[in-house]
Each structure stands twice: as C-alpha cells, then as structure tokens.
Steps between C-alpha positions, in 0.01 A plus 500: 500500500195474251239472776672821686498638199113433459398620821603853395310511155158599452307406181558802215270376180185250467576181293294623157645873525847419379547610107824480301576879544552368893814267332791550733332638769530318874162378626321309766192294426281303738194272450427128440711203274257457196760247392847363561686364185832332568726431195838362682691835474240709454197559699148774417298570722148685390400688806130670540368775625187696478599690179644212334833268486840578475766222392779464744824351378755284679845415297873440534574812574286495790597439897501171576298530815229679303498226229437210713272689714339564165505145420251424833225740354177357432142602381336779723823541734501902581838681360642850501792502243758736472704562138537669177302518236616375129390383175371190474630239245164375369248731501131413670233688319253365689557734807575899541900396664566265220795683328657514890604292815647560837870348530492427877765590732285436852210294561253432790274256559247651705228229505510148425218382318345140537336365118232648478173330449460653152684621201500915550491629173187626253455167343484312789287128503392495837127501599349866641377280833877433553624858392261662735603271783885641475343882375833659634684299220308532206453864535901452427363455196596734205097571385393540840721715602420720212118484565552602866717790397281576268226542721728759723541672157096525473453620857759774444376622213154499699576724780708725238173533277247562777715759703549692205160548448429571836386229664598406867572113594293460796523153717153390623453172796544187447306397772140553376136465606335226284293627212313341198752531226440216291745248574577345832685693769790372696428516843708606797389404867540809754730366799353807723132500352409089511243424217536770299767522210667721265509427125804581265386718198371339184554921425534790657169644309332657836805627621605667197199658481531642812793661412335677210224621794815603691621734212786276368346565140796265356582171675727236389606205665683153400255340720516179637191289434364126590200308389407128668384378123651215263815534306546501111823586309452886533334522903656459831381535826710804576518704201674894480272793343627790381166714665402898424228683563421856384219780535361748317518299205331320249539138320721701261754634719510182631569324157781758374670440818504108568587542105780775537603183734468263305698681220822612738501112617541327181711764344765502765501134638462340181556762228207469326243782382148467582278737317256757640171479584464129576172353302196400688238298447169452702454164756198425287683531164781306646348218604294516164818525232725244726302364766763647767533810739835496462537438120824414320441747193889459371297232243193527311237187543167639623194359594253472232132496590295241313199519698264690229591220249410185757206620621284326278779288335422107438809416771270465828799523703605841375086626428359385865806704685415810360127432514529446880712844521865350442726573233742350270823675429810357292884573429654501160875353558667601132709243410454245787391243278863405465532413880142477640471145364212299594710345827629869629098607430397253729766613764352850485158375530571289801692870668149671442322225649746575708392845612162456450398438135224256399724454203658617203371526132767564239544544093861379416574650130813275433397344126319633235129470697466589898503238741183557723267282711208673528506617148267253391202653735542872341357627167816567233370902572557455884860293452591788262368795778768315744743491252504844401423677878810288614731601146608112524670437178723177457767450717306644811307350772185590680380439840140570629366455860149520536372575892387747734642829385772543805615165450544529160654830497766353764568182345585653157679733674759193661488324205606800287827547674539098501483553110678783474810351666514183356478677132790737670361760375523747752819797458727563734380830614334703765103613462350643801149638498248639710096250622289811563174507640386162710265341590354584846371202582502141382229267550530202715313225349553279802360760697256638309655869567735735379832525638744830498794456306687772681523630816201715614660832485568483109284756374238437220471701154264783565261393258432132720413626795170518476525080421702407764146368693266421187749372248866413651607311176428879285770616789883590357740621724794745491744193508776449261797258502828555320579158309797397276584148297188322678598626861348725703709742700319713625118601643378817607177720549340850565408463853136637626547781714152589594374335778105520367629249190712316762208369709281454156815280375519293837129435508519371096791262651249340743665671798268656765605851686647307811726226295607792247569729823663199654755413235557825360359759738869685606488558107191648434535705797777654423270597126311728702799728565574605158570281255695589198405328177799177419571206355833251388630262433738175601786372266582141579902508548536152494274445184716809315827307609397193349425687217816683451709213554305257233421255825253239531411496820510805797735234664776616271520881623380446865787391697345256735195394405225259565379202286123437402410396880634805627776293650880607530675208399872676599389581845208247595247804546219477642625278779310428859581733743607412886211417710548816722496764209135323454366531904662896481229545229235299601489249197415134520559289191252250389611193404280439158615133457311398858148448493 
C-alpha cells in the first residue's frame, strides 16, 4: 500500500523551506540521506536537499513496514517522504527546520547509494584530487551548492541590470579565426577544410566590435571564453565573461555603468552597499604606492621610496643600485616585530628570492635599539632619514629591497600582502577601485623591444600619439581595469576607430600592412564604412563568483572544472581520440618519445 501510495505523490516543499508555521501541515520531501540514526525504537533520518535538510522521524506510532524499511536507509540513498509536520522535542539551532520534523507515514527509497568515497558534508577531510575525481558528489556538498547557486544569482541579476539599461545580449561564434590575443589559442582542426583550423575565443573583442559597426550601440553577452595558458588559483582554461560594448560614449559612461553594475550586484546578491563613484588611481601610481595593478587598498602599507637617501649612502649595496639607475624601496609593517622574528624574516626573504629578489634588508624595532645589519655602513643622519621616511617606531618592522625598479616595485608588492596577512590585518570588507591610464607598451629586455600590453585596437590618450614611433615608453593608453581586494575583474578600453591611427598603431607593433591586413583585415575593413566611436569592457564572472562566495579557488563556483594541467580529473579529459576521427581530419600524431 505505501509504494501505491507513493507512485501517486509528487514532491510539494524543498527540504530547507519547511518553518514551524508549516506544523501540521501534510508534506512530501525528496532528496538524499545526510544521515541515518537508529536508536532501537526510534529512528531520524536528516535528509538533504538543495535548500537545506529536513529531519524525518520514525517512532512507535509509525507503520511497521515504513519503520523497518526505514531501518535499511543508509548515507546518500535517494528518499521522497510523505508526513506531517510537528514540533520537535530538542530543538537544533544550528539549521533553519530545527524547531520541526516530518513524522513519516510513507517512504520510498528511490536510489540505493553505495559508501561513498568521501564524507559529503562542508568539513569534509578528503583531498581536492579525490573530490574532483567523484565532482558529482561533492557538489552534494552544502558550500558548493551555495557557490553554484550563487553564481545563477549573479548571472540573473546580470541580464536584469544590462536590459534595463538597454543593452541587447548578443551571441557571437565560437568557432573563430586565430588572432594574436596574448595567450595561446585552442585550436580546432576543420574536418571539411584539411590544414586549416578554427580557434575558440580567448574573447569575443573583434566580434563585438563589429556589432557596434553594425549599429547594436549596446551589446552584452555572458560570453564563453578559453585561453591555452597555465593555471593558478583564480584562471582556468575556459573561463565565462560577462562582455559589453557601447558607442557614442566616453571612458565615463563607461565607468558609471560597469559601476551602476557593480552597485545593483553587491546590493542585491549579498546585501551590501557599495558607494558611488568608485576611486581610481593611475597604473603608474599603483605600481608606485603598492607595487601591484590590482592593489589590495582595504589596508594601508605603502611603498616607501628610499632611493634619494642611498644614493650616496656608505651601504654599497643600496648606493651602487641607484647609481646604476635602480632603486630601493621599503615597507613599514607596524607592529610586526611581535611575529616577524628573526626565523619568519628569513622565511620571507627566501619567498622574495623567491620571485626574484637579490635579497632582503630589514630593521626589526623589537627592544629598546633597532635590530639592523647594514646599520653599521650608514652615517647615524642616514639610519635616522630611514627611520623617519619609513615612521618605524618600536614594535614595527621594515623591509627594503634594493634592485631594478620593476622588480622592486613587484616584489614589495608580494611581500606586502604576505605581511599583511600574516599580521591579519586586513578587514573583512569590500574595496573596489578603478587602474586608469596604462602603459602602452612594455619593454622586452630579452628582446630588446617593446611589447603591447593590450590588444592593438586600444586606443591611446590623445596627447601620446605623436610618441607612439619616437618614444613608445611616454605612450599611455585609454585602458582601465576594475580591481577589488587584490583581484582584478575586469579590463576594458576606448577602442580606435579611425583607420589612419589604426595602421600608425599596427606599424608601432612591428606588424607590416600585409600581416596586419592578414590577421585583422575583415576588421579594419569594415572601419571604412562608418565607424562609430566605442569602447567596454569584460567582467570576469567566474572571478566575481569567487569573490562573492569568499572562495579560494575558481574551482569552488565552476561546476566542473579543470586542475592546474588543464586536466579533468572526473571525466579523464583530454583523452586520445579513435584513429578514424584523426584520418577524417588529416592529423598524424608524432610520437615525441621516438627518436
């Protein structure tokens, strides 16, 4: 009779739903055994969905059948439950259905559930290699789960935002041409053309640029992107952008909208109040107060430049760097003399040498005189010019690297948020701000050439043009990234519209008419049609989920993603293909390991 009686039923409320004002109510709940706890005459089961767990109860009072069929449930078995809800006896603060339970009257097993390889709950031991392998069951988990519906939350609010303001989502290919983007493209052999290939978009930057040409003056897309580059904690190969384009604009209508954005998306998904306009800060002067482009402002700790007072200092380390055009920049950590000890100073030191660093000079004020090293080369004037540039009084720590001013600038920079996190000093909060005005180019010291640090159709400030052949390093570009807590979400430009500037831009880059015409020719064609003036921006999706949701890694708000070879441990991707799919595209592999 109970399983006819289940076959009828349909599922009325979601596990984490059900609230005391629910008590005597009939319901039906589905979803997986958290846990089964028999006591003899009495038997809970917690059972998990989605929104949360519900605890179902199993008593004298209920039908035999039921009880014993209760009796055979085990972790991760699949259930839809049929009963009443009542007041629970002891009361479980811990979840939202604490104060109620489900008295069962019919149960169904619908799945049986083998043990599962891993405890599925939040704290859960088992290694990420191992939780990736079985993906399907540890996105069971309660934190994932949140994070992924979290991420739907985002995306909604996304399309909400941008159709309101009038933008239209657009879908562009996903089967490219192959153009010089920066990273490496993912290739895709033609079965019909042999020996040519598509690539899959590292953007859709031409394409949405097109559409401005085509008079969609406001395009939005969650577009799909992929890049063939190495992993870290906050990069995978196939990442999501939220994209736009507009025209007729400037940087500033560009900046109150990504902002009206940004304000709409913390407010709603996480209730919190960002205020209007964002700050922003110049590359140059961000690189020079925290030796980052994507600065983590939420705490103080800026570079210092000590360069004036070891130029002609008696410390031949610090006086022949600046003398042969280096520099020599510190960090005042207040208070770190209490935990930068001599044995965590000489773990920081060997992370700089690390990343780059020669070394690391340091004045630990711990006791009533400064421990310093090098102290015994200055004059007392030049040890009290440190001193008092850096504010060190007693208690703090200071750390100096002395090198080639890019070096420096970015080693401080790492080390700074090293610092700042083992002093935990860093709140709990939100600071997003806007790196104005790049670079153009960077010079290649390998090469002996300058290198563009965006994609050739970023447009330069007016006022560099007439260096971007003479003097590329005097050239700043109408680039600006949107970058919060040390991340960077998001990088956009002005684009050049005018096809004079293009071809000067191309020929800066190195490219000649035929290689420019070659690789971006069905572009600048289409400029001589009528270009309006545009620019945009892309949001990284994943990079705001991870934010959001407090995660370390994008691996924890993608659901299936790939580890730091780009492998998918869960499904064995990439595999070998069959033999066949190779002849129908006219591939041959070569076998590196024979000579």
């Amino acid at each position: 009779m109970a399983l006819d009686r289940m076959d009828s039923l349909k599922r009325t409320h979601y596990c984490g739903t059900v609230r005391p004002e629910d008590e005597g109510k009939t319901i039906v709940v589905c979803g997986w055994a958290q846990r089964q706890r028999d006591l003899g005459g009495l038997i809970f089961i917690d059972l998990r969905d989605r929104t949360g767990i519900i605890q179902l109860a199993f008593d004298d009072a209920t039908e035999k059948s039921v009880f014993e069929k209760a009796s055979t449930v085990r972790s991760e078995f699949v259930l839809m439950a049929q009963g009443k809800v009542r007041r629970r006896s002891s009361v479980n603060k811990d979840i939202p259905t604490g104060e109620i339970e489900v008295e069962v009257t019919t149960l169904k097993i619908l799945g049986k559930a083998e043990t599962p390889p891993f405890d599925i709950s939040n704290d859960t031991k088992a290694n990420e290699e191992l939780r990736l392998k079985y993906r399907y069951l540890d996105l069971r988990r309660e934190k994932l789960q949140k994070n992924i519906m979290t991420r739907h939350r985002i995306a909604k609010v996304t399309r909400d935002y941008f159709d309101e303001n009038g933008f239209l989502e657009i879908e562009t290919p996903t089967l490219i041409k192959s153009t010089p983007e920066g990273a490496r493209d993912y290739l895709v052999p033609s079965r019909i053309h042999h020996g040519s290939f598509y690539a899959l978009p590292q953007s859709p930057q031409l394409y949405k640029q097109l559409l401005m040409l085509s008079g969609f003056d406001r395009y939005v897309q969650l577009a799909r992107c992929y890049r063939d580059e190495d992993l870290r904690a906050d990069r995978q190969p196939e990442f999501t952008q939220i994209d736009m384009e507009m025209s007729f604009v400037e940087m500033e209508d560009i900046f109150a909208i990504a902002e009206g954005y940004m304000k709409r998306l913390f407010g709603e998904v996480l209730g919190v109040e960002l205020s209007l306009p964002l700050p922003r800060i110049k590359f140059t002067d961000a690189m020079e107060q925290y030796g980052s482009d994507k600065p983590d402002i939420r705490f103080d700790m800026k570079l210092i430049d000590l360069s004036d007072i070891a130029e002609n200092c008696g410390f031949s380390v610090f006086a022949d760097t600046v003398k042969n055009g280096g520099t020599v920049r510190a960090i005042c950590a207040k208070g770190g003399a209490s935990v930068y000890t001599r044995k965590e100073i000489d773990k920081l030191t060997e992370e700089a040498k690390g990343i780059g660093a020669k070394g690391l000079a340091f004045i630990r004020y711990a006791e009533d005189t400064p421990t310093c090293a090098f102290a015994k080369f200055l004059s007392e004037e030049e040890f009290a010019a440190i001193m008092e540039r850096t504010d060190c009084q007693k208690g703090d720590v200071v750390f100096i690297i002395a090198d080639k001013k890019r070096l420096a600038l970015s080693v401080l920079g790492n080390l700074r948020l090293t610092v700042a996190k083992r002093l935990d000093i860093i709140p709990n909060t939100y600071a997003p701000l806007w790196i104005t005005e790049f670079p153009f180019f960077e010079y290649n010291e390998d090469t002996n050439s300058w290198d563009a640090m965006h994609h050739p159709f970023t447009s330069p400030l007016d006022e560099c043009i007439p260096y971007l052949e003479s003097d590329p390093g005097k050239v700043f570009a109408k680039a600006y990234d949107l970058v919060m807590n040390g991340i960077e979400l998001s990088s956009g430009s002005i684009r050049i519209t005018d096809p004079v500037l293009q071809n000067q831009m191309f020929k800066a880059l190195g490219l000649t008419d035929e290689e420019a015409h070659e690789k971006f020719g069905f572009l600048t064609d289409a400029f001589r049609f009528g270009a309006p003036p545009h620019g945009g921006l892309a949001i990284g999706l994943d990079r705001i989920c991870m934010l959001l949701t407090e995660s370390d890694s994008l691996r924890d708000v993608v659901a299936f993603p790939k580890v730091s070879n780009s492998s998918e441990l869960m499904s064995g991707a990439p595999a070998a293909v069959d033999p066949v799919q190779l002849t129908d595209l006219a591939i041959a592999i070569i076998n590196e390991d024979k000579e």
